Amino acid sequence: EPEVTQTPSHQVTQMGQEVILRCVPISNHLYFYWYRQILGQKVEFLVSFYNNEISEKSEIFDDQFSVERPDGSNFTLKIRSTKLEDSAMYFCASSDETGISYEQYFGPGTRLTVT
Amino acid sequence: KQEVTQIPAALSVPEGENLVLNCSFTDSAIYNLQWFRQDPGKGLTSLLLIQSSQREQTSGRLNASLDKSSGRSTLYIAASQPGDSATYLCAVGAMRFGAGTRLTVKP
């Protein structure tokens, strides 16, 4: 069964460093998303991406964040200068575009620890 | 701004019991509502997706209903099993998640 994959599973970085989180969405999906979940808190929407551009973004997704689909398979989230409060699980998700179903499929997540 | 609330925050039941998890939302103009399961330290597994034009969806022992006018969705789990123990999340569209209900099914 197709699945969303994410790498790395755990990333430790120092405050102020840049990190890139990588995702491979399900191959025939056209909508891509990033979410974060701070330990013990709700899943929070960051950004959605369609047709090579951002379609929606939340107030969390400020200038420190960027997304890119550098090739036909990868979808990346970059945090330019990490802060302690960026420590969280980051989930990638994708959904198809049948016009009927926008069921989201999530990856296993990347745990980001900023020290 | 859409707010999504899940009650109760935690629920413990004996094996075999039927149970209902609740999700409420403040803005009835929704596109769809999706129920997920999350195991500790893991990603989200999709359980059921209900489009705004639908009233319910079923998959195996799970049944989800949607009442947009009252801003409510319920997830019904029949004949619960210890393997059902997890946190259950509802999401309105792609952008608003509830905090989840942590379910424990005791053998």
Tab-separated table of C-alpha atoms in Angstrom:
chain	number	residue	atom	x	y	z
A	1	GLU	CA	0.000	0.000	0.000
A	2	PRO	CA	1.396	3.439	-0.910
A	3	GLU	CA	2.544	5.530	2.030
A	4	VAL	CA	4.032	8.898	2.841
A	5	THR	CA	7.635	8.693	4.011
A	6	GLN	CA	9.669	11.244	5.950
A	7	THR	CA	13.370	11.629	6.664
A	8	PRO	CA	15.063	11.881	9.033
A	9	SER	CA	12.996	10.340	11.796
A	10	HIS	CA	14.838	12.433	14.376
A	11	GLN	CA	16.899	15.586	13.879
A	12	VAL	CA	18.842	17.368	16.573
A	13	THR	CA	20.109	20.847	15.781
A	14	GLN	CA	21.478	23.871	17.542
A	15	MET	CA	19.509	27.070	17.855
A	16	GLY	CA	20.086	29.338	14.866
A	17	GLN	CA	20.915	26.524	12.470
A	18	GLU	CA	18.993	25.754	9.311
A	19	VAL	CA	17.181	22.444	8.974
A	20	ILE	CA	15.501	20.762	6.034
A	21	LEU	CA	12.864	18.131	6.656
A	22	ARG	CA	12.108	15.827	3.770
A	23	CYS	CA	8.948	14.050	2.691
A	24	VAL	CA	8.038	11.775	-0.178
A	25	PRO	CA	4.256	12.019	-0.697
A	26	ILE	CA	2.159	9.299	-2.300
A	27	SER	CA	3.044	9.350	-5.971
A	28	ASN	CA	-0.290	10.260	-7.573
A	29	HIS	CA	-1.218	12.858	-4.962
A	30	LEU	CA	-1.232	16.523	-5.838
A	31	TYR	CA	-1.876	18.277	-2.510
A	32	PHE	CA	0.861	18.389	0.091
A	33	TYR	CA	0.848	19.636	3.670
A	34	TRP	CA	3.093	20.227	6.638
A	35	TYR	CA	1.932	20.147	10.231
A	36	ARG	CA	3.638	20.306	13.562
A	37	GLN	CA	2.742	18.869	16.941
A	38	ILE	CA	4.464	20.190	20.016
A	39	LEU	CA	4.653	17.511	22.693
A	40	GLY	CA	1.289	17.116	24.398
A	41	GLN	CA	-0.438	19.676	22.184
A	42	LYS	CA	-2.745	19.742	19.167
A	43	VAL	CA	-1.668	19.055	15.621
A	44	GLU	CA	-1.201	22.477	14.018
A	45	PHE	CA	-1.480	23.245	10.322
A	46	LEU	CA	1.518	24.993	8.823
A	47	VAL	CA	1.101	25.076	5.059
A	48	SER	CA	-0.556	23.457	2.079
A	49	PHE	CA	0.980	23.254	-1.374
A	50	TYR	CA	-0.615	22.619	-4.744
A	51	ASN	CA	0.477	23.085	-8.310
A	52	ASN	CA	3.948	24.196	-7.203
A	53	GLU	CA	2.777	26.983	-4.976
A	54	ILE	CA	1.538	27.603	-1.473
A	55	SER	CA	-2.265	27.467	-1.363
A	56	GLU	CA	-2.767	28.169	2.347
A	57	LYS	CA	-0.529	28.961	5.275
A	58	SER	CA	-1.081	29.567	8.959
A	59	GLU	CA	0.185	32.368	11.148
A	60	ILE	CA	2.864	29.978	12.395
A	61	PHE	CA	4.363	29.748	8.895
A	62	ASP	CA	6.367	32.966	8.996
A	63	ASP	CA	9.414	34.053	7.009
A	64	GLN	CA	11.572	31.507	8.820
A	65	PHE	CA	9.761	28.691	7.037
A	66	SER	CA	9.740	27.744	3.382
A	67	VAL	CA	8.565	24.771	1.355
A	68	GLU	CA	9.755	23.392	-1.921
A	69	ARG	CA	9.066	20.558	-4.291
A	70	PRO	CA	12.505	20.305	-5.862
A	71	ASP	CA	11.683	17.339	-8.078
A	72	GLY	CA	8.781	15.068	-8.901
A	73	SER	CA	8.875	13.149	-5.667
A	74	ASN	CA	10.236	15.157	-2.736
A	75	PHE	CA	8.516	17.848	-0.687
A	76	THR	CA	10.655	19.738	1.799
A	77	LEU	CA	10.171	22.063	4.738
A	78	LYS	CA	13.047	24.405	5.550
A	79	ILE	CA	13.426	26.293	8.798
A	80	ARG	CA	16.028	28.984	8.259
A	81	SER	CA	17.132	29.793	11.790
A	82	THR	CA	15.755	27.387	14.335
A	83	LYS	CA	14.492	28.486	17.729
A	84	LEU	CA	14.004	26.420	20.862
A	85	GLU	CA	10.235	26.658	20.363
A	86	ASP	CA	10.531	24.945	16.969
A	87	SER	CA	11.117	21.671	18.808
A	88	ALA	CA	8.193	19.462	17.803
A	89	MET	CA	7.087	16.558	15.646
A	90	TYR	CA	6.688	17.645	12.050
A	91	PHE	CA	4.271	15.687	9.914
A	92	CYS	CA	3.951	15.703	6.165
A	93	ALA	CA	0.669	14.681	4.536
A	94	SER	CA	-0.666	14.338	1.034
A	95	SER	CA	-4.065	13.958	-0.565
A	96	ASP	CA	-5.350	13.254	-4.025
A	97	GLU	CA	-7.440	15.404	-6.300
A	98	THR	CA	-10.347	13.323	-7.416
A	99	GLY	CA	-12.795	16.115	-6.697
A	100	ILE	CA	-14.536	13.688	-4.388
A	101	SER	CA	-11.995	12.640	-1.851
A	102	TYR	CA	-9.424	14.787	-0.169
A	103	GLU	CA	-8.548	12.138	2.377
A	104	GLN	CA	-5.213	12.970	3.899
A	105	TYR	CA	-2.452	10.437	4.419
A	106	PHE	CA	0.201	11.284	6.969
A	107	GLY	CA	3.837	10.312	7.208
A	108	PRO	CA	5.393	8.977	10.409
A	109	GLY	CA	6.868	12.356	11.312
A	110	THR	CA	10.255	13.891	12.019
A	111	ARG	CA	11.047	14.716	15.608
A	112	LEU	CA	12.978	17.990	15.639
A	113	THR	CA	14.918	18.841	18.765
A	114	VAL	CA	16.489	22.301	18.954
A	115	THR	CA	19.118	22.715	21.680
B	1	LYS	CA	-12.023	31.248	13.222
B	2	GLN	CA	-12.932	27.572	13.318
B	3	GLU	CA	-12.521	25.955	16.728
B	4	VAL	CA	-12.606	22.178	17.154
B	5	THR	CA	-13.279	20.570	20.519
B	6	GLN	CA	-13.172	16.919	21.508
B	7	ILE	CA	-14.839	15.593	24.611
B	8	PRO	CA	-13.910	13.674	26.665
B	9	ALA	CA	-10.151	14.226	26.732
B	10	ALA	CA	-9.660	10.687	27.999
B	11	LEU	CA	-11.841	7.609	28.192
B	12	SER	CA	-11.238	4.186	29.720
B	13	VAL	CA	-13.582	1.297	28.965
B	14	PRO	CA	-13.586	-2.474	29.397
B	15	GLU	CA	-13.062	-4.638	26.353
B	16	GLY	CA	-16.201	-5.344	24.355
B	17	GLU	CA	-17.961	-2.098	25.174
B	18	ASN	CA	-19.451	0.108	22.458
B	19	LEU	CA	-18.384	3.724	22.759
B	20	VAL	CA	-18.866	7.159	21.228
B	21	LEU	CA	-16.275	9.878	20.796
B	22	ASN	CA	-17.415	13.433	20.201
B	23	CYS	CA	-16.100	16.248	18.052
B	24	SER	CA	-17.677	19.694	17.882
B	25	PHE	CA	-16.839	22.626	15.639
B	26	THR	CA	-17.936	26.241	15.646
B	27	ASP	CA	-18.291	27.042	11.929
B	28	SER	CA	-20.731	24.817	10.039
B	29	ALA	CA	-19.322	25.852	6.639
B	30	ILE	CA	-17.000	22.890	6.415
B	31	TYR	CA	-15.709	21.025	3.399
B	32	ASN	CA	-15.102	17.707	5.102
B	33	LEU	CA	-14.272	16.139	8.455
B	34	GLN	CA	-11.744	13.385	8.973
B	35	TRP	CA	-11.160	11.081	11.928
B	36	PHE	CA	-7.648	9.867	12.679
B	37	ARG	CA	-5.994	7.520	15.098
B	38	GLN	CA	-2.616	8.389	16.622
B	39	ASP	CA	-0.526	5.903	18.553
B	40	PRO	CA	2.072	7.290	21.008
B	41	GLY	CA	5.034	8.836	19.190
B	42	LYS	CA	3.595	7.929	15.797
B	43	GLY	CA	1.942	9.598	12.856
B	44	LEU	CA	-1.759	9.893	12.140
B	45	THR	CA	-3.683	7.046	10.537
B	46	SER	CA	-6.809	7.995	8.631
B	47	LEU	CA	-9.910	6.190	9.826
B	48	LEU	CA	-12.856	7.841	8.086
B	49	LEU	CA	-13.481	10.890	5.926
B	50	ILE	CA	-16.941	12.458	5.747
B	51	GLN	CA	-17.656	14.954	3.000
B	52	SER	CA	-19.895	17.896	3.873
B	53	SER	CA	-22.725	16.439	1.778
B	54	GLN	CA	-22.635	13.127	3.677
B	55	ARG	CA	-24.154	12.261	7.017
B	56	GLU	CA	-22.140	9.188	7.899
B	57	GLN	CA	-19.391	6.807	6.885
B	58	THR	CA	-18.685	3.285	8.039
B	59	SER	CA	-15.593	1.125	8.053
B	60	GLY	CA	-15.672	-2.182	9.881
B	61	ARG	CA	-16.442	-1.541	13.549
B	62	LEU	CA	-16.241	2.228	13.074
B	63	ASN	CA	-19.057	4.572	12.159
B	64	ALA	CA	-18.693	8.320	11.913
B	65	SER	CA	-21.604	10.719	11.654
B	66	LEU	CA	-21.751	14.383	10.749
B	67	ASP	CA	-24.363	16.970	11.666
B	68	LYS	CA	-23.239	20.284	10.235
B	69	SER	CA	-26.220	22.243	11.538
B	70	SER	CA	-25.357	21.411	15.138
B	71	GLY	CA	-21.589	21.483	14.541
B	72	ARG	CA	-21.041	17.934	15.686
B	73	SER	CA	-19.482	14.683	14.572
B	74	THR	CA	-19.364	11.414	16.459
B	75	LEU	CA	-17.158	8.375	16.057
B	76	TYR	CA	-18.820	5.173	17.176
B	77	ILE	CA	-16.595	2.182	17.938
B	78	ALA	CA	-18.377	-1.134	18.289
B	79	ALA	CA	-17.120	-4.019	20.415
B	80	SER	CA	-13.960	-2.241	21.513
B	81	GLN	CA	-10.673	-4.171	21.736
B	82	PRO	CA	-7.402	-3.464	23.565
B	83	GLY	CA	-5.824	-2.783	20.173
B	84	ASP	CA	-8.170	0.186	19.794
B	85	SER	CA	-6.259	1.974	22.553
B	86	ALA	CA	-4.890	5.183	21.016
B	87	THR	CA	-5.660	8.869	20.713
B	88	TYR	CA	-8.471	9.687	18.308
B	89	LEU	CA	-8.370	13.026	16.529
B	90	CYS	CA	-10.923	14.790	14.407
B	91	ALA	CA	-9.917	17.346	11.798
B	92	VAL	CA	-12.196	19.851	10.100
B	93	GLY	CA	-10.897	20.393	6.593
B	94	ALA	CA	-7.121	20.295	6.487
B	95	MET	CA	-6.528	23.102	8.915
B	96	ARG	CA	-8.158	22.553	12.285
B	97	PHE	CA	-7.572	19.605	14.560
B	98	GLY	CA	-9.129	18.765	17.852
B	99	ALA	CA	-6.924	17.957	20.826
B	100	GLY	CA	-8.037	14.340	20.706
B	101	THR	CA	-9.603	11.762	22.974
B	102	ARG	CA	-7.162	9.308	24.553
B	103	LEU	CA	-8.900	5.941	24.599
B	104	THR	CA	-7.830	3.025	26.777
B	105	VAL	CA	-9.565	-0.319	26.329
B	106	LYS	CA	-8.848	-2.630	29.241
B	107	PRO	CA	-8.724	-6.414	28.686
